[in-house]
CSV table of C-alpha atoms in Angstrom, one decimal:
chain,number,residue,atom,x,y,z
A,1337,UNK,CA,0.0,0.0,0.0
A,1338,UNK,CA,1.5,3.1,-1.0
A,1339,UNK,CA,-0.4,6.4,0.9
A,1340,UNK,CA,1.7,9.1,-0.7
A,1341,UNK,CA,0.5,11.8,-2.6
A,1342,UNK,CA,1.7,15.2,-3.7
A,1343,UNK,CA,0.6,19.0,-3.3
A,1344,UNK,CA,-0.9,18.9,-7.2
A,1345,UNK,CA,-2.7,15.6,-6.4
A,1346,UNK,CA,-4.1,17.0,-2.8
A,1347,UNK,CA,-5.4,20.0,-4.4
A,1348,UNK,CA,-7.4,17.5,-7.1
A,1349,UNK,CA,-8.7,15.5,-4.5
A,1350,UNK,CA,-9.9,18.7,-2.3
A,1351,UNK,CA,-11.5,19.8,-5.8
A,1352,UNK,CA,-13.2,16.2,-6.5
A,1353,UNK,CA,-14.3,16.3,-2.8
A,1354,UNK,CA,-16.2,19.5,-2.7
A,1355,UNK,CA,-18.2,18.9,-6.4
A,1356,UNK,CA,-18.9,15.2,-5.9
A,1357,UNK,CA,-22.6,14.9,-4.6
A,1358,UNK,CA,-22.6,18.9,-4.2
A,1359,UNK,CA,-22.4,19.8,-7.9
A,1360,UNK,CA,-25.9,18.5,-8.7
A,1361,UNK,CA,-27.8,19.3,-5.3
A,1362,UNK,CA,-26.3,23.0,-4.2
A,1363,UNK,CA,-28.8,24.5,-6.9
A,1364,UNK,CA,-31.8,23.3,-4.8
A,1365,UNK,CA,-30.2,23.0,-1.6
A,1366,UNK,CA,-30.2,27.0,-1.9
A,1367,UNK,CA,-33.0,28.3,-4.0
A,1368,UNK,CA,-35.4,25.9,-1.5
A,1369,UNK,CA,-34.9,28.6,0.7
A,1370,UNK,CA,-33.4,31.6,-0.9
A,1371,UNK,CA,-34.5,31.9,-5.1
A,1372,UNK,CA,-33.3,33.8,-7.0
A,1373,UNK,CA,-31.0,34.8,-4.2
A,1374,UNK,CA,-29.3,31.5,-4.3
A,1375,UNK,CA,-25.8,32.1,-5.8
A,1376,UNK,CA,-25.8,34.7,-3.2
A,1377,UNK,CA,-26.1,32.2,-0.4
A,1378,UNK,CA,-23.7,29.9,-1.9
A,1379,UNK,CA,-21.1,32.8,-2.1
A,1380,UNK,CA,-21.7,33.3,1.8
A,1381,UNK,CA,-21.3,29.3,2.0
A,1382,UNK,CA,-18.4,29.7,0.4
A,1383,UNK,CA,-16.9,32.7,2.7
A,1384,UNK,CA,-17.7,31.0,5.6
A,1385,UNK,CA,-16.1,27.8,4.6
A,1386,UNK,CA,-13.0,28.9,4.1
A,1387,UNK,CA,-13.0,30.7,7.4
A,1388,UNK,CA,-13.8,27.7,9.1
A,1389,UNK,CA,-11.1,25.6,7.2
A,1390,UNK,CA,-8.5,28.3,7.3
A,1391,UNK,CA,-9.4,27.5,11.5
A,1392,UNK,CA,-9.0,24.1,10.7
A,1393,UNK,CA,-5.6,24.3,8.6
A,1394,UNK,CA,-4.0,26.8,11.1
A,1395,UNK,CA,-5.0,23.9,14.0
A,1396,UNK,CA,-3.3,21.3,12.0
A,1397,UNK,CA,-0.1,22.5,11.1
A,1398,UNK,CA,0.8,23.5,14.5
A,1399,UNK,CA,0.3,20.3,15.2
A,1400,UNK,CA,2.9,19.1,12.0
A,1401,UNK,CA,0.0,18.1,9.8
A,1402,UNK,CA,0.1,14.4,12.3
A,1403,UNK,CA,-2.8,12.2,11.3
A,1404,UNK,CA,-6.3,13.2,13.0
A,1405,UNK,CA,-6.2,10.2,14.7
A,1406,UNK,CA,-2.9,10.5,16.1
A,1407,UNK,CA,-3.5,14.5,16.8
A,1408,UNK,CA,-6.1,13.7,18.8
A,1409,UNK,CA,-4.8,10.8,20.9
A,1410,UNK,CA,-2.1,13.4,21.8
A,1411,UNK,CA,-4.3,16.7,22.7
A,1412,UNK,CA,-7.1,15.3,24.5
A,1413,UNK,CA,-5.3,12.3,25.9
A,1414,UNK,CA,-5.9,8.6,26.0
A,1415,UNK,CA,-9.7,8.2,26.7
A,1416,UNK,CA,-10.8,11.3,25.1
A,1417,UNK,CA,-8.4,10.9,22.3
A,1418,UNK,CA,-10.0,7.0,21.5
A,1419,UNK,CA,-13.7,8.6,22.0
A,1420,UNK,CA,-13.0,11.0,19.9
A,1421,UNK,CA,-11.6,9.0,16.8
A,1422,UNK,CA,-14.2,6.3,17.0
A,1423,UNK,CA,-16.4,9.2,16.4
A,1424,UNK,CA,-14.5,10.4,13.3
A,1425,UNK,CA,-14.5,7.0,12.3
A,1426,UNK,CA,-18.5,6.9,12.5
A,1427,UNK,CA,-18.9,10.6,10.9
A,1428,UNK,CA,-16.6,8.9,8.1
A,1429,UNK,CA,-18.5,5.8,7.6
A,1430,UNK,CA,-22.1,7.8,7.9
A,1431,UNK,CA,-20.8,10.2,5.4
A,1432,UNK,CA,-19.9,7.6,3.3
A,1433,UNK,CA,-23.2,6.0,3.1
A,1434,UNK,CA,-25.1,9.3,2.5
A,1435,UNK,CA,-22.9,9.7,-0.6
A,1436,UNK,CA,-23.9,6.0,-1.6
A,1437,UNK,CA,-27.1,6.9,-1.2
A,1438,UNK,CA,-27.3,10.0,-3.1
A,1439,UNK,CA,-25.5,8.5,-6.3
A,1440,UNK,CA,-28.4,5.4,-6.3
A,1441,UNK,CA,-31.0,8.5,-5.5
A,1442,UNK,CA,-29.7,9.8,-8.6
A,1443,UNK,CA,-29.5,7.1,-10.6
A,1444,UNK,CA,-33.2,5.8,-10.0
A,1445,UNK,CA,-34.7,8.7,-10.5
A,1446,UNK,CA,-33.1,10.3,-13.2
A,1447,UNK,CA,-31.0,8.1,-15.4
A,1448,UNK,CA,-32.0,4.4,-15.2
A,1449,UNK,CA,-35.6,4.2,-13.5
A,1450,UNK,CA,-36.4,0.9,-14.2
A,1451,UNK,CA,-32.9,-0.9,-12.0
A,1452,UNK,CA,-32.1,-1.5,-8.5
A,1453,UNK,CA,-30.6,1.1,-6.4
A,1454,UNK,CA,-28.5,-2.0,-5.2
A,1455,UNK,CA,-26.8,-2.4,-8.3
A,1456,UNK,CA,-25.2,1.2,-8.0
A,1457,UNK,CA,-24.9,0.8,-4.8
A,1458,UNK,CA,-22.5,-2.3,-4.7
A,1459,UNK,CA,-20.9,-1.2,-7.8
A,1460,UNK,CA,-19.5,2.1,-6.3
A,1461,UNK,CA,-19.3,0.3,-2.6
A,1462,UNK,CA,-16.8,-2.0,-4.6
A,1463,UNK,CA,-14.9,0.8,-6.2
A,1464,UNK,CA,-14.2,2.2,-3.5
A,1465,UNK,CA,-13.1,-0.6,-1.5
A,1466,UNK,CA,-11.0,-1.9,-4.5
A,1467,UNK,CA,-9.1,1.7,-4.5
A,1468,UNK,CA,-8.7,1.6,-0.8
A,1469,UNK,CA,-7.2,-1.6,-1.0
A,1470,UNK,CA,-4.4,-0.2,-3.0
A,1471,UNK,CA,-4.2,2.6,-0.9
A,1472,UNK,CA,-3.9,6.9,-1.3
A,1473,UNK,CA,-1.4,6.6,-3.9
A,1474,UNK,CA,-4.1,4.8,-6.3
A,1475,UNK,CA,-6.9,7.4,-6.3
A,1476,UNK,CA,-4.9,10.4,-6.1
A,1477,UNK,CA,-3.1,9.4,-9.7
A,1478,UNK,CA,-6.7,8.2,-10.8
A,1479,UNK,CA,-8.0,11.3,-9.8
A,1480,UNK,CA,-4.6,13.7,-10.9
A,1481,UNK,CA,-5.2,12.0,-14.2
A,1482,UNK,CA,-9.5,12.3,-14.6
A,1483,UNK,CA,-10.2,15.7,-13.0
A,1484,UNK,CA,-8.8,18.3,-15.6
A,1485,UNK,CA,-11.4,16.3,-18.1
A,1486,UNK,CA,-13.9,16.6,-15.7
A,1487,UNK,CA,-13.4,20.3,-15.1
A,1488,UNK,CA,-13.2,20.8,-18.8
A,1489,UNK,CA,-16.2,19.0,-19.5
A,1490,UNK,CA,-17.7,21.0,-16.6
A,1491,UNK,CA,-17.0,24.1,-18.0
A,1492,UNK,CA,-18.2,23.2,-21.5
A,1493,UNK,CA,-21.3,22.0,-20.4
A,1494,UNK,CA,-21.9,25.1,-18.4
A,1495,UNK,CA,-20.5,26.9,-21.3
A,1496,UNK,CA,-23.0,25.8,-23.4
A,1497,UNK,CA,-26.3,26.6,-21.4
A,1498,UNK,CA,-25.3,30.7,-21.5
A,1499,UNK,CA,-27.1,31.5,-24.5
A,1500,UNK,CA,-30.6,30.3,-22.7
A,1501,UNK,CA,-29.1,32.8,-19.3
A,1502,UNK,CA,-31.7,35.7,-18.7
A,1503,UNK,CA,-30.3,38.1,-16.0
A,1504,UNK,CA,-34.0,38.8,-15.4
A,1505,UNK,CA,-34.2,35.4,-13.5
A,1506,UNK,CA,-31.9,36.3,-11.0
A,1507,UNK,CA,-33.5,39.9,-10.8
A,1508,UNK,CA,-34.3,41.7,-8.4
A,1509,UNK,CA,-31.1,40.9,-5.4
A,1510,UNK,CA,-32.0,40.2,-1.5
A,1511,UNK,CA,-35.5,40.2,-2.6
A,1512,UNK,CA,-35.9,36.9,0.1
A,1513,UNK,CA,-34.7,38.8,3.0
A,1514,UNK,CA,-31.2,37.7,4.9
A,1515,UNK,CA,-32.9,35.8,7.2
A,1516,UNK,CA,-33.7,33.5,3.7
A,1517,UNK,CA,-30.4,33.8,2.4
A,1518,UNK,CA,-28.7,32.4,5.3
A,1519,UNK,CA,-30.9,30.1,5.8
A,1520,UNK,CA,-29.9,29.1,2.0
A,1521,UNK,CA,-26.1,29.6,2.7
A,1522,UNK,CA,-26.2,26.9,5.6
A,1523,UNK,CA,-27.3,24.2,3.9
A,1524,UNK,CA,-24.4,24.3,1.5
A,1525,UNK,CA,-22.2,25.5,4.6
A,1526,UNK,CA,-22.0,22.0,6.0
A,1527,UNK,CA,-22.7,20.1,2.8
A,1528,UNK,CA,-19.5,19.9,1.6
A,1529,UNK,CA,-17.3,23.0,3.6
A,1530,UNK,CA,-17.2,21.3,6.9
A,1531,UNK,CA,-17.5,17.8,6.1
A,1532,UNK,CA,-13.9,18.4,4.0
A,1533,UNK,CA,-12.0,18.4,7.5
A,1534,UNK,CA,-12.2,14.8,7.0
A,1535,UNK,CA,-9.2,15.3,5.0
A,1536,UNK,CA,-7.5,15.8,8.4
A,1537,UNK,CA,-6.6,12.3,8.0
A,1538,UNK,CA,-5.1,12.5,4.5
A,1539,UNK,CA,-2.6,15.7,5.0
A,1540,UNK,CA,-0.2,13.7,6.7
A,1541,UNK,CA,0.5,11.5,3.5
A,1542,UNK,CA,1.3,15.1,1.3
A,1543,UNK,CA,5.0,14.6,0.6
A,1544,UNK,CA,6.5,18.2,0.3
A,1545,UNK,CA,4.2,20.3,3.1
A,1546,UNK,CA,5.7,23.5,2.5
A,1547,UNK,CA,2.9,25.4,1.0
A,1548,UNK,CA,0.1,22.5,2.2
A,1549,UNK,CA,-2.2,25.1,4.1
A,1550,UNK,CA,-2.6,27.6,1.1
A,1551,UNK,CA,-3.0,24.6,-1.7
A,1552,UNK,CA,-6.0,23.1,0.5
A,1553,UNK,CA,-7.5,26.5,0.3
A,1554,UNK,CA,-7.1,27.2,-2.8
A,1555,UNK,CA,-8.4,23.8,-3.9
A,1556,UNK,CA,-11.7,24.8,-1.3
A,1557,UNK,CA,-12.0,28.3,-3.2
A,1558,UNK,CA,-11.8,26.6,-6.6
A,1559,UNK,CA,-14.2,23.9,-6.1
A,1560,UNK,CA,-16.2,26.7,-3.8
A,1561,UNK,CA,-16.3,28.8,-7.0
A,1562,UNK,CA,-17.3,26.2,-9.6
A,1563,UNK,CA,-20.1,25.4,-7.2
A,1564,UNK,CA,-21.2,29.8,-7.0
A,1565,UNK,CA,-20.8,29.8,-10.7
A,1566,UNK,CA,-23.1,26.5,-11.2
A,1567,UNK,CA,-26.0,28.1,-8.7
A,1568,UNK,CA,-25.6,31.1,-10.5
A,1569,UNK,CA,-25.7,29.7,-13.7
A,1570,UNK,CA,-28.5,27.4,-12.9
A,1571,UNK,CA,-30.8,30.2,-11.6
A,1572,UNK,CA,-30.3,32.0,-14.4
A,1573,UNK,CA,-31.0,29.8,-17.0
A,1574,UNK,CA,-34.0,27.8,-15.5
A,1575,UNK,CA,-35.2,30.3,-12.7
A,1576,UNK,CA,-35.6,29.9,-9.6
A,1577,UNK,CA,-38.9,28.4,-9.5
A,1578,UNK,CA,-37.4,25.5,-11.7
A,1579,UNK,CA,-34.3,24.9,-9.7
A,1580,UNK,CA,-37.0,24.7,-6.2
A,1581,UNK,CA,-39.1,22.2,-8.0
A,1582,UNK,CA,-36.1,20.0,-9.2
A,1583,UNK,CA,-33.8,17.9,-7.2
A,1584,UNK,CA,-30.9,17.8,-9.6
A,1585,UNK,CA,-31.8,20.9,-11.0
A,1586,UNK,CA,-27.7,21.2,-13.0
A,1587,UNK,CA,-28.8,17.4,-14.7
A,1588,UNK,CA,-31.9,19.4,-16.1
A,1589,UNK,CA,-29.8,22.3,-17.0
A,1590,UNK,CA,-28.0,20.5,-19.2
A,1591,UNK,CA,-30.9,18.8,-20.7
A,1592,UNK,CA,-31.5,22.2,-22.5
A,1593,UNK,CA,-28.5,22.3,-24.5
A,1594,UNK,CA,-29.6,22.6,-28.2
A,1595,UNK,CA,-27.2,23.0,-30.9
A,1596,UNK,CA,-28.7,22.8,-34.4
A,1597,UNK,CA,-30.7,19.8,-33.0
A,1598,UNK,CA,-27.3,17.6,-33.0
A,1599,UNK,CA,-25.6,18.0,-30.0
A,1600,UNK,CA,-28.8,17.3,-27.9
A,1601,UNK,CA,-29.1,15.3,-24.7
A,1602,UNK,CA,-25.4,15.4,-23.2
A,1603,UNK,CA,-26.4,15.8,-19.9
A,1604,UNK,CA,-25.4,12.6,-18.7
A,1605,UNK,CA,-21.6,13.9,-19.3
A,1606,UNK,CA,-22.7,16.2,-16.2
A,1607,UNK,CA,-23.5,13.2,-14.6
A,1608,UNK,CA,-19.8,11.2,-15.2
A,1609,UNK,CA,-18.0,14.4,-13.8
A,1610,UNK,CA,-20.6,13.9,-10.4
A,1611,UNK,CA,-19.9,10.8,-10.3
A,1612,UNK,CA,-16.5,10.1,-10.5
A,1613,UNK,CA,-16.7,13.1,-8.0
A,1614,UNK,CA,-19.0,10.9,-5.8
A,1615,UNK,CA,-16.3,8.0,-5.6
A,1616,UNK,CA,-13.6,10.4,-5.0
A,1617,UNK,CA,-15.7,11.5,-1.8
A,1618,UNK,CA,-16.8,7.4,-1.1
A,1619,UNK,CA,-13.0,6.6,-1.1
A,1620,UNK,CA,-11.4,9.5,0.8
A,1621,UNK,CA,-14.1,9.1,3.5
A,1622,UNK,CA,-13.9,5.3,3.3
A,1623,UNK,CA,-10.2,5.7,3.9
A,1624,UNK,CA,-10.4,7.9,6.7
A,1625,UNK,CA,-12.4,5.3,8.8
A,1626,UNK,CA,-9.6,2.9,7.9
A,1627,UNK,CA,-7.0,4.7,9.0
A,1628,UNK,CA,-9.0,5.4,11.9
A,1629,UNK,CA,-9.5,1.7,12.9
A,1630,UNK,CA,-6.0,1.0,11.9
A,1631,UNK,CA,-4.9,3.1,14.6
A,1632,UNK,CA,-7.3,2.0,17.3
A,1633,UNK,CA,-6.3,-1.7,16.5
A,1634,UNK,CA,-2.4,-0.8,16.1
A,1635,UNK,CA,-2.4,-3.6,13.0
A,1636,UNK,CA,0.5,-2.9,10.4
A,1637,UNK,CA,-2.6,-2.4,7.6
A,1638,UNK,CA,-6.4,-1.4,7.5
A,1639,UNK,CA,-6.9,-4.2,5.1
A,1640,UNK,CA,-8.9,-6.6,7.8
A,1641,UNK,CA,-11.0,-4.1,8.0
A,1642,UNK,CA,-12.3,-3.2,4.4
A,1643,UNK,CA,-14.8,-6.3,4.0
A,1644,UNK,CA,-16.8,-5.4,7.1
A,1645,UNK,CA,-16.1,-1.2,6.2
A,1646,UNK,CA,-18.0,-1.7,2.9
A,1647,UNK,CA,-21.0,-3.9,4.5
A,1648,UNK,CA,-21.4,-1.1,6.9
A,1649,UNK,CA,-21.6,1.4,4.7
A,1650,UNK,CA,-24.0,-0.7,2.4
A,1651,UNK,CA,-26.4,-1.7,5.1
A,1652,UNK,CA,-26.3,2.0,6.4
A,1653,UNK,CA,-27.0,3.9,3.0
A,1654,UNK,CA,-30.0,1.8,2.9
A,1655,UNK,CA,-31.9,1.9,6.1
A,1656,UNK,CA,-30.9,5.9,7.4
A,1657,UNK,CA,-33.9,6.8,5.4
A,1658,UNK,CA,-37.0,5.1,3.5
A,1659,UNK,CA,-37.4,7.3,1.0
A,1660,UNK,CA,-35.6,10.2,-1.2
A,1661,UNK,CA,-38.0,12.9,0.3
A,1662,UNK,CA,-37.3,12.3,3.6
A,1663,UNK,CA,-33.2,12.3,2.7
A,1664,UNK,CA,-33.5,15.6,1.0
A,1665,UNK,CA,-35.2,17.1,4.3
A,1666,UNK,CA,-32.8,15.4,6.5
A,1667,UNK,CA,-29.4,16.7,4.8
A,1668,UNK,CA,-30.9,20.5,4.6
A,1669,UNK,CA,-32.5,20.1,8.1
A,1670,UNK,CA,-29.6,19.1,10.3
A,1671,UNK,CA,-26.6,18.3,8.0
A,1672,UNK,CA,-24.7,21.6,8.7
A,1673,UNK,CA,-25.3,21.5,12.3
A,1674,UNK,CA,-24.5,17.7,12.7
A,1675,UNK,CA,-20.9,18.4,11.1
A,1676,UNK,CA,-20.7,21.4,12.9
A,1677,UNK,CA,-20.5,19.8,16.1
A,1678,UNK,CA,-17.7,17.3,15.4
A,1679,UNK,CA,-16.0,20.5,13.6
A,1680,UNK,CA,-16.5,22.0,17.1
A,1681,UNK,CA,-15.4,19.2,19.2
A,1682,UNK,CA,-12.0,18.8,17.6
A,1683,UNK,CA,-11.6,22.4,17.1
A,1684,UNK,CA,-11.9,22.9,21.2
A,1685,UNK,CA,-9.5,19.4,22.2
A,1686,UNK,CA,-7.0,20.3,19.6
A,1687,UNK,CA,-7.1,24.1,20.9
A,1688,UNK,CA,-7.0,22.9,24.3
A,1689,UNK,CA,-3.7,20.6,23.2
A,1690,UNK,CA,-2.3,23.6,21.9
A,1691,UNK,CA,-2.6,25.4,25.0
A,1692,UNK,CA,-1.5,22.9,27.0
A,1693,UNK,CA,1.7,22.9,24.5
A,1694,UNK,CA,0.6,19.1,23.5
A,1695,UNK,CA,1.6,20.1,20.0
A,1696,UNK,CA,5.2,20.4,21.2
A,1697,UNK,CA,5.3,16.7,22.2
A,1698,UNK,CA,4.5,14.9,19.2
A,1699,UNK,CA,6.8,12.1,19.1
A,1700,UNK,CA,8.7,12.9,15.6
A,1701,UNK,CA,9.5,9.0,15.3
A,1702,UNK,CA,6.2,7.2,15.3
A,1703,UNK,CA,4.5,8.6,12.4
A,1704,UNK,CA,1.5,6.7,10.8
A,1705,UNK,CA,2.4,7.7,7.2
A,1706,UNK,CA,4.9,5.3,7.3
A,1707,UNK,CA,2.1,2.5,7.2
B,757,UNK,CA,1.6,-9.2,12.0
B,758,UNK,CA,1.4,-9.4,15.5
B,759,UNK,CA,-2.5,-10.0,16.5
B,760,UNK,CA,-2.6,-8.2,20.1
B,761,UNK,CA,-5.4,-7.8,22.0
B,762,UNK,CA,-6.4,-4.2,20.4
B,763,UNK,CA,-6.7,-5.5,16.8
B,764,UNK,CA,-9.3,-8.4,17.9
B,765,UNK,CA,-11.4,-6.0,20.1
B,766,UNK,CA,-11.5,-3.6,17.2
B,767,UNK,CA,-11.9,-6.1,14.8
B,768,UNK,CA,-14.9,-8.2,16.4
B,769,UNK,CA,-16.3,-4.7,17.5
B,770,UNK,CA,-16.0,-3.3,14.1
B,771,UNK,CA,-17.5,-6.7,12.5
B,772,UNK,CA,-20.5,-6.6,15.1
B,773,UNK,CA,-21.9,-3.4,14.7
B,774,UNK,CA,-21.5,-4.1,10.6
B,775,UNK,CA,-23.6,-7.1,11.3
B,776,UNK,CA,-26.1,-5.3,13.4
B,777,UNK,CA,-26.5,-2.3,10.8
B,778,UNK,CA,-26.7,-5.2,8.1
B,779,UNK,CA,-29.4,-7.2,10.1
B,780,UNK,CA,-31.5,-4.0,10.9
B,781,UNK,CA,-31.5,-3.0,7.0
B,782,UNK,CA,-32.4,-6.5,5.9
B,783,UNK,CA,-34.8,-7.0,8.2
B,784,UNK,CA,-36.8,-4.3,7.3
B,785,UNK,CA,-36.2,-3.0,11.1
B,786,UNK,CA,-36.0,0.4,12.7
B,787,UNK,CA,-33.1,-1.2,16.1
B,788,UNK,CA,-30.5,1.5,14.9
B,789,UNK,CA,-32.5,4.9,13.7
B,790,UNK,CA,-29.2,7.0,13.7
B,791,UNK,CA,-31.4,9.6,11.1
B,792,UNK,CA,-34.0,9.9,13.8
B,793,UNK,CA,-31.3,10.2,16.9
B,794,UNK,CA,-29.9,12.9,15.2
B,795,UNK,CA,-32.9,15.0,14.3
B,796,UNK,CA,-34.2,14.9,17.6
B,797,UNK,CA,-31.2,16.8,18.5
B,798,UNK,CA,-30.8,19.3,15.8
B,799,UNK,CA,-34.1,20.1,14.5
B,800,UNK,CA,-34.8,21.7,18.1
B,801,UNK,CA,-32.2,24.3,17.1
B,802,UNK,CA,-32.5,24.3,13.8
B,803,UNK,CA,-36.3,25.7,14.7
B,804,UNK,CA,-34.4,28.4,16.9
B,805,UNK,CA,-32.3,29.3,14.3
B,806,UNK,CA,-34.4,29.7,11.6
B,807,UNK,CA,-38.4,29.1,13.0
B,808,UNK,CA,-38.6,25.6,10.9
């Protein structure tokens, strides 16, 4: 198992991470709440995401960019330290399954109605497991080598939907009110800005870490941007009583692109870029909870640990909720808040270590990305 | 590879809970409602926050 990666692949991986699963659901996640005001909720999303990463960097590299795991063990001490990574390990493996979910949500609904969710859901579960097996190395060169298509087919795609934009749509601004705004912005706040400091666990595999903090931000404020530019675009082509009434209201978007009735129904290249996105977010979280159980276990390798992993995260992705609805209302209702509270959590111990000058102490021998 | 006393309580742990989550989705069952734990906590302050 090789876990090594470099600044160029981290940055990819940040970028895969923040579009997979968001790229298709921000639109609605927003204008549910906000309409036409939605790109500017997703820009305050944005803003306040990188303050609370920029938190989160600063945190970690004064502790040497250490695994989570490790980090934690060492601030908050033994017992706290364990409690808190088995619940990192739990918000990995629940994240996971909510991403599992969303791709066979997707799929049933919009691309192949007719099939199991279980075929999508196995096939991805497998993906994952298969890349994890192989370890960091494996999907951060998959990744290095898939995303600049992806971004380029991203920005096509978006590209060509401009000549149906009417500024009208998005006309006139703040018309919902800040209280409706926010309320828009905090949906996308959690969903993906906070649940990103799950790549706490991967940092510590970045090779050359001069520079780390600022390429982890600038990989946040260039998948934060494609995200504004995709609300903004969305609103503006379908209006903002569209983008309420659909749940994957970019998948529609590109369902309008028209080109001398030839270039018709590409919108299913939207849905390759979300998701390869979508098992770039399986695997990273998927890996975190191995590492994570690694570490409680003290085993040389997380691979005893990948058969019952992908199970759980199976079993999981199908009985957190009964139907899409109810999923939908869930994520907007309580995700932010949910992730918020393990942001705050970790954010308090590992300031607490710092005060107590825990970050001092780090052992500089036993490191886990030697594993 | 050394099998210590950690690795098996993680391991049997780990491969219990699976099980459990596995039996409660197969079984059509409700023993592990993790989505309804957690909105019994937040939706109170979501409510405060932004009145539903």
């Amino acid at each position: 198992m090789n876990h090594t990666i470099n600044r160029w692949q981290l940055v990819l991986i940040v970028i895969s991470f923040i579009m997979g699963s968001s790229l298709l659901m921000a639109p609605n996640l927003t204008a549910f709440f906000s309409g036409q005001d939605a790109w500017i909720s997703m820009i305050i999303a944005v803003i306040i995401g990188l303050i609370l990463n920029v938190t989160w960097i600063m945190i970690l590299k004064r502790y040497q960019f250490r695994s989570i795991f490790r980090i934690t063990e060492v601030a908050g001490g033994k017992v706290v330290g364990t409690i808190l990574n088995i619940l990192i390990i739990f918000f990995a493996l629940h994240l996971a399954s909510y991403v599992v979910r969303n791709l066979s949500n997707f799929m049933i609904s919009n691309v192949i109605p007719e099939s199991s969710p279980w075929t999508f859901q196995i096939m991805i579960i497998l993906l994952a497991v298969y890349s994890c097996f192989y370890g960091l190395n494996n999907i951060g060169r998959v990744n290095e080598f898939l995303t600049p298509f992806m971004i380029l087919f991203f920005i096509c795609s978006l590209a060509l939907t401009t000549n149906q934009f009417r500024f009208s749509h998005l006309q006139p601004f703040f018309e919902q009110g800040m209280l409706r705004i926010s309320q828009g912005a905090y949906t996308t706040t959690g969903f993906p800005f906070i649940e990103i400091i799950l790549l706490g666990s991967v940092l510590t595999y970045v090779k050359n870490k001069n520079k780390l903090s600022k390429n982890y931000l600038a990989g946040i404020l260039f998948g934060g941007s494609a995200l504004i530019l995709t609300v903004f675009i969305a609103v503006g082509v379908e209006g903002a009583y569209m983008v309420k009434r659909q749940s994957y209201p970019t998948y529609e978007l590109m369902r309008d692109i028209s080109i001398i009735n030839i270039f018709e129904r590409v919108e299913v290249i939207i849905g390759v870029v979300w998701i390869f996105g979508i098992l770039v977010k399986i695997v990273i979280c998927l890996f975190t909870a191995l590492k994570g159980l690694q570490h409680l276990s003290k085993f040389p390798n997380y691979h005893p640990f990948l058969l019952p992993a992908g199970l759980l995260i199976w079993a999981l992705s199908n009985h957190i909720h009964t139907n899409s609805m109810e999923f939908t209302d869930f994520v907007g209702r309580n995700w932010t808040l949910w992730w918020f509270s393990l942001y705050l959590v970790l954010l308090v111990v590992l300031g607490i270590g710092i005060l107590r000058k825990k970050d001092k102490n780090l052992d500089q021998t036993a490191d886990d990305s030697s594993q | 590879m050394s099998k210590n006393k950690s690795y098996r309580i993680t391991l049997t742990t780990f491969w219990i809970f699976s099980m459990m989550n596995l039996a409660t989705f197969l079984s059509n069952r409700q023993w592990l409602p993790f989505s309804k734990w957690i909105d019994a906590i937040y939706s109170p302050l979501y409510k405060l926050m932004f009145g539903g």
